[in-house]
Amino acid sequence: MAEFLLAFENHSMLEETSVSSPSRKSAKSDVTRIPHIEPLFEDVTFVSEYSRLTKRYAGADYEPILKFALAELKQVEQPRVLELGPGPGWIGISLAKRRQDIRVTGVDISSTYVDIANQNAAQEGVDDRVDFRKGDACRLDDFADGTLDAVISNQSFHYWEPPGDVLREVARVLKPNGIFCIGDDRRDLTFMASVVVLLTKWFLTASVRESWMRSLQGSFTAAEVKEIIEQSELNGHAKIKLYPRMFFVQGRLTK
């Protein structure tokens, strides 16, 4: 049931917007943003629960990222992909299972998530092409300028403090014509999304459910996301796709 609800919701795109010029109005929201700092991200029990539940339920959330990346990288031989904030690693693992010559590196600030993600990659038989390491998305020192074909991320954008520093790094490490796709929840849920969240959360364990609610309150509104992108190195290269609960910032960085 939860899989059906999430899939139905994320097939209902509301709007696609090119980001190329500054907004005239400041982003506002009726719900105050409370940045989400989650101590449970280093708790093995919580991370294991989250890994199990996202493997089962979250495929609909990141399917737009997979489709975009696979389509845009179709003509690229042996593409190198960086995933920021991979958590348990299911997106990178799914990419590697769908395309045999792809190489994915995931960078996460949580050592517990890194350990679980590497275990998941090994169990899925793709650890020869997918690896996860501890690091800070604001400082991607392990990656030289212009060396990656794609940067992807899901459910991580609202943890980036400040987001502009990470987006600067994304632009730096991408090759000319490299692609990016960044997805996350949005705080300004539509009515339909609010209903989906209300129903779906009861399929989750208490700790994961409570963490998700805190995460939603820490996420950005669509207007805030647009303003952040307009002030970043991705401005003029990005489109924002809005869904009832999520947004996706995607594009190709022409240098």
Coordinates of C-alpha atoms in Angstrom, one line a residue:
M1 CA 0.0 0.0 0.0
A2 CA 2.7 2.5 0.9
E3 CA 4.6 1.7 -2.3
F4 CA 1.4 2.5 -4.3
L5 CA 0.8 5.8 -2.5
L6 CA 4.3 7.1 -3.1
A7 CA 4.4 5.9 -6.7
F8 CA 1.0 7.5 -7.4
E9 CA 2.1 10.8 -5.8
N10 CA 5.4 11.0 -7.7
H11 CA 3.8 10.4 -11.1
S12 CA 1.8 13.6 -10.6
M13 CA 4.2 16.3 -11.7
L14 CA 2.8 19.8 -11.0
E15 CA 5.3 22.1 -12.8
E16 CA 8.6 22.3 -14.5
T17 CA 10.5 25.6 -14.2
S18 CA 13.7 26.8 -15.8
V19 CA 15.9 28.7 -13.4
S20 CA 17.7 31.5 -15.2
S21 CA 16.9 34.9 -13.5
P22 CA 16.6 36.2 -10.0
S23 CA 13.1 36.1 -8.3
R24 CA 11.4 39.4 -7.6
K25 CA 10.0 38.2 -4.3
S26 CA 11.7 36.6 -1.3
A27 CA 10.7 33.0 -0.6
K28 CA 8.2 32.8 2.2
S29 CA 6.4 29.9 3.9
D30 CA 3.5 29.6 6.5
V31 CA 5.5 26.9 8.2
T32 CA 8.7 27.9 9.8
R33 CA 11.7 25.8 8.8
I34 CA 13.5 24.0 11.6
P35 CA 16.9 22.7 10.4
H36 CA 17.0 18.9 10.9
I37 CA 19.9 17.6 12.9
E38 CA 19.4 13.9 13.4
P39 CA 21.6 12.2 16.0
L40 CA 20.2 8.8 15.1
F41 CA 22.1 8.8 11.8
E42 CA 25.0 7.3 13.8
D43 CA 22.8 4.8 15.6
V44 CA 23.2 1.3 14.0
T45 CA 19.7 0.1 14.9
F46 CA 18.1 3.2 13.4
V47 CA 20.2 3.1 10.2
S48 CA 19.5 -0.6 9.7
E49 CA 15.8 0.1 10.1
Y50 CA 16.0 3.0 7.7
S51 CA 17.9 0.9 5.2
R52 CA 15.4 -1.9 5.3
L53 CA 12.4 0.4 5.0
T54 CA 13.8 2.6 2.2
K55 CA 14.7 -0.5 0.2
R56 CA 11.1 -1.6 0.4
Y57 CA 9.2 1.7 0.0
A58 CA 11.4 4.5 -1.4
G59 CA 11.9 3.3 -4.9
A60 CA 9.2 5.6 -6.2
D61 CA 11.0 8.6 -4.6
Y62 CA 14.3 8.1 -6.4
E63 CA 13.0 6.6 -9.7
P64 CA 13.1 10.1 -11.4
I65 CA 16.8 10.4 -10.5
L66 CA 17.5 7.0 -12.0
K67 CA 15.6 7.7 -15.2
F68 CA 17.2 11.0 -15.7
A69 CA 20.8 9.8 -15.0
L70 CA 20.4 6.7 -17.2
A71 CA 18.9 8.6 -20.1
E72 CA 21.4 11.5 -20.0
L73 CA 24.4 9.2 -19.6
K74 CA 23.4 6.9 -22.4
Q75 CA 26.1 8.1 -24.8
V76 CA 28.8 8.3 -22.1
E77 CA 31.2 5.4 -21.8
Q78 CA 32.0 4.1 -18.3
P79 CA 30.4 7.1 -16.6
R80 CA 31.7 8.2 -13.2
V81 CA 28.9 9.2 -10.8
L82 CA 29.0 10.9 -7.4
E83 CA 26.1 10.6 -5.0
L84 CA 25.9 13.0 -2.2
G85 CA 24.2 11.9 1.0
P86 CA 23.5 8.3 -0.2
G87 CA 22.4 7.0 3.2
P88 CA 22.0 3.2 2.8
G89 CA 23.1 3.5 -0.8
W90 CA 20.1 2.1 -2.7
I91 CA 20.2 4.7 -5.5
G92 CA 23.9 4.1 -6.4
I93 CA 23.3 0.4 -6.1
S94 CA 20.3 0.5 -8.4
L95 CA 22.2 2.5 -11.0
A96 CA 25.0 -0.1 -11.0
K97 CA 22.5 -2.9 -11.4
R98 CA 20.8 -1.2 -14.3
R99 CA 24.0 -0.4 -16.2
Q100 CA 27.1 -2.6 -16.0
D101 CA 29.8 -0.1 -16.9
I102 CA 28.9 2.7 -14.4
R103 CA 31.0 3.5 -11.4
V104 CA 29.4 5.2 -8.4
T105 CA 31.0 6.8 -5.4
G106 CA 28.8 7.9 -2.5
V107 CA 29.9 10.5 0.1
D108 CA 28.0 10.6 3.4
I109 CA 28.8 12.5 6.6
S110 CA 27.6 9.5 8.7
S111 CA 30.1 6.7 9.2
T112 CA 27.3 4.4 10.2
Y113 CA 25.5 5.0 6.9
V114 CA 28.7 4.5 5.0
D115 CA 29.2 1.1 6.6
I116 CA 25.7 0.0 6.0
A117 CA 25.8 1.2 2.4
N118 CA 29.0 -0.7 1.6
Q119 CA 27.4 -3.8 3.2
N120 CA 24.4 -3.4 1.0
A121 CA 26.5 -3.0 -2.1
A122 CA 28.4 -6.2 -1.3
Q123 CA 25.1 -8.1 -0.7
E124 CA 23.7 -6.8 -4.0
G125 CA 26.9 -7.9 -5.9
V126 CA 28.0 -4.4 -7.1
D127 CA 30.7 -3.5 -4.6
D128 CA 33.3 -3.8 -7.4
R129 CA 31.7 -0.7 -9.0
V130 CA 30.0 1.1 -6.1
D131 CA 31.8 2.4 -3.0
F132 CA 30.8 4.7 -0.2
R133 CA 33.1 6.8 1.9
K134 CA 32.8 9.3 4.8
G135 CA 33.0 12.9 3.8
D136 CA 31.5 16.4 3.8
A137 CA 29.6 17.5 0.7
C138 CA 30.7 21.1 1.3
R139 CA 34.4 20.0 0.8
L140 CA 34.8 17.3 -1.9
D141 CA 38.6 17.3 -1.6
D142 CA 38.9 13.7 -3.0
F143 CA 37.5 14.9 -6.4
A144 CA 39.5 17.0 -8.8
D145 CA 38.0 19.7 -10.9
G146 CA 36.0 18.5 -14.0
T147 CA 36.3 14.8 -13.4
L148 CA 32.8 13.5 -12.9
D149 CA 30.0 12.8 -15.4
A150 CA 27.2 13.1 -13.0
V151 CA 26.3 14.2 -9.5
I152 CA 23.1 13.0 -7.9
S153 CA 21.4 13.3 -4.5
N154 CA 18.1 12.4 -2.9
Q155 CA 16.8 13.5 0.5
S156 CA 20.0 15.3 1.4
F157 CA 19.6 18.9 0.1
H158 CA 18.1 20.2 3.3
Y159 CA 21.0 19.0 5.4
W160 CA 23.5 21.0 3.3
E161 CA 24.6 24.0 5.4
P162 CA 24.8 26.2 3.5
P163 CA 23.4 24.7 0.3
G164 CA 25.4 27.1 -1.9
D165 CA 28.7 25.7 -0.8
V166 CA 27.7 22.2 -1.9
L167 CA 26.3 23.5 -5.2
R168 CA 29.6 25.2 -5.8
E169 CA 31.4 21.9 -5.3
V170 CA 28.9 20.2 -7.6
A171 CA 29.7 22.7 -10.4
R172 CA 33.5 22.3 -9.7
V173 CA 33.7 18.5 -10.0
L174 CA 31.5 18.1 -13.0
K175 CA 33.0 17.7 -16.4
P176 CA 31.9 20.1 -19.2
N177 CA 28.4 18.9 -20.1
G178 CA 28.2 16.9 -16.9
I179 CA 24.7 16.3 -15.5
F180 CA 23.2 16.8 -12.0
C181 CA 19.9 15.7 -10.4
I182 CA 19.1 16.6 -6.9
G183 CA 15.8 15.6 -5.2
D184 CA 14.3 16.2 -1.8
D185 CA 11.1 16.7 0.1
R186 CA 9.5 20.1 0.2
R187 CA 8.0 21.8 3.2
D188 CA 5.1 23.3 1.3
L189 CA 3.3 20.0 0.8
T190 CA 0.2 20.0 -1.4
F191 CA -3.0 18.7 0.1
M192 CA -2.6 15.4 -1.7
A193 CA 1.0 15.1 -0.5
S194 CA -0.1 15.7 3.1
V195 CA -2.6 12.9 2.8
V196 CA 0.0 10.6 1.4
V197 CA 2.4 11.4 4.2
L198 CA -0.3 10.9 6.8
L199 CA -1.1 7.5 5.4
T200 CA 2.4 6.3 4.6
K201 CA 4.1 7.2 7.9
W202 CA 2.1 4.5 9.7
F203 CA 3.9 1.8 7.6
L204 CA 7.2 3.0 9.2
T205 CA 8.7 2.2 12.5
A206 CA 8.3 4.8 15.2
S207 CA 11.9 6.1 15.1
V208 CA 11.9 6.3 11.3
R209 CA 8.5 7.9 11.2
E210 CA 9.5 10.6 13.8
S211 CA 12.8 11.3 11.9
W212 CA 10.9 11.7 8.7
M213 CA 8.5 14.3 10.3
R214 CA 11.5 16.2 11.6
S215 CA 13.1 16.0 8.1
L216 CA 10.0 17.4 6.4
Q217 CA 10.0 20.4 8.8
G218 CA 13.6 21.0 8.0
S219 CA 13.1 20.9 4.2
F220 CA 12.8 23.9 1.9
T221 CA 9.8 25.2 0.1
A222 CA 9.7 25.3 -3.7
A223 CA 10.3 29.1 -3.7
E224 CA 13.2 28.7 -1.3
V225 CA 14.8 26.1 -3.5
K226 CA 14.4 28.3 -6.6
E227 CA 16.1 31.2 -4.8
I228 CA 19.0 29.0 -3.6
I229 CA 19.5 27.7 -7.2
E230 CA 19.4 31.2 -8.6
Q231 CA 22.2 32.3 -6.4
S232 CA 24.4 29.2 -7.2
E233 CA 26.7 28.1 -10.0
L234 CA 23.9 26.0 -11.4
N235 CA 21.8 29.1 -12.3
G236 CA 21.0 29.1 -16.0
H237 CA 21.7 25.3 -16.2
A238 CA 18.9 23.9 -14.0
K239 CA 15.2 23.1 -14.3
I240 CA 13.1 22.5 -11.2
K241 CA 10.4 19.8 -11.4
L242 CA 7.8 20.1 -8.7
Y243 CA 5.8 17.2 -7.4
P244 CA 3.2 17.2 -4.6
R245 CA 5.8 16.2 -2.0
M246 CA 9.1 16.6 -3.7
F247 CA 11.2 18.7 -6.0
F248 CA 14.0 17.7 -8.5
V249 CA 16.7 20.1 -9.6
Q250 CA 18.3 18.7 -12.8
G251 CA 20.2 19.8 -15.7
R252 CA 23.5 19.8 -17.7
L253 CA 26.4 22.0 -16.8
T254 CA 27.7 23.6 -19.9
K255 CA 31.1 25.2 -19.2

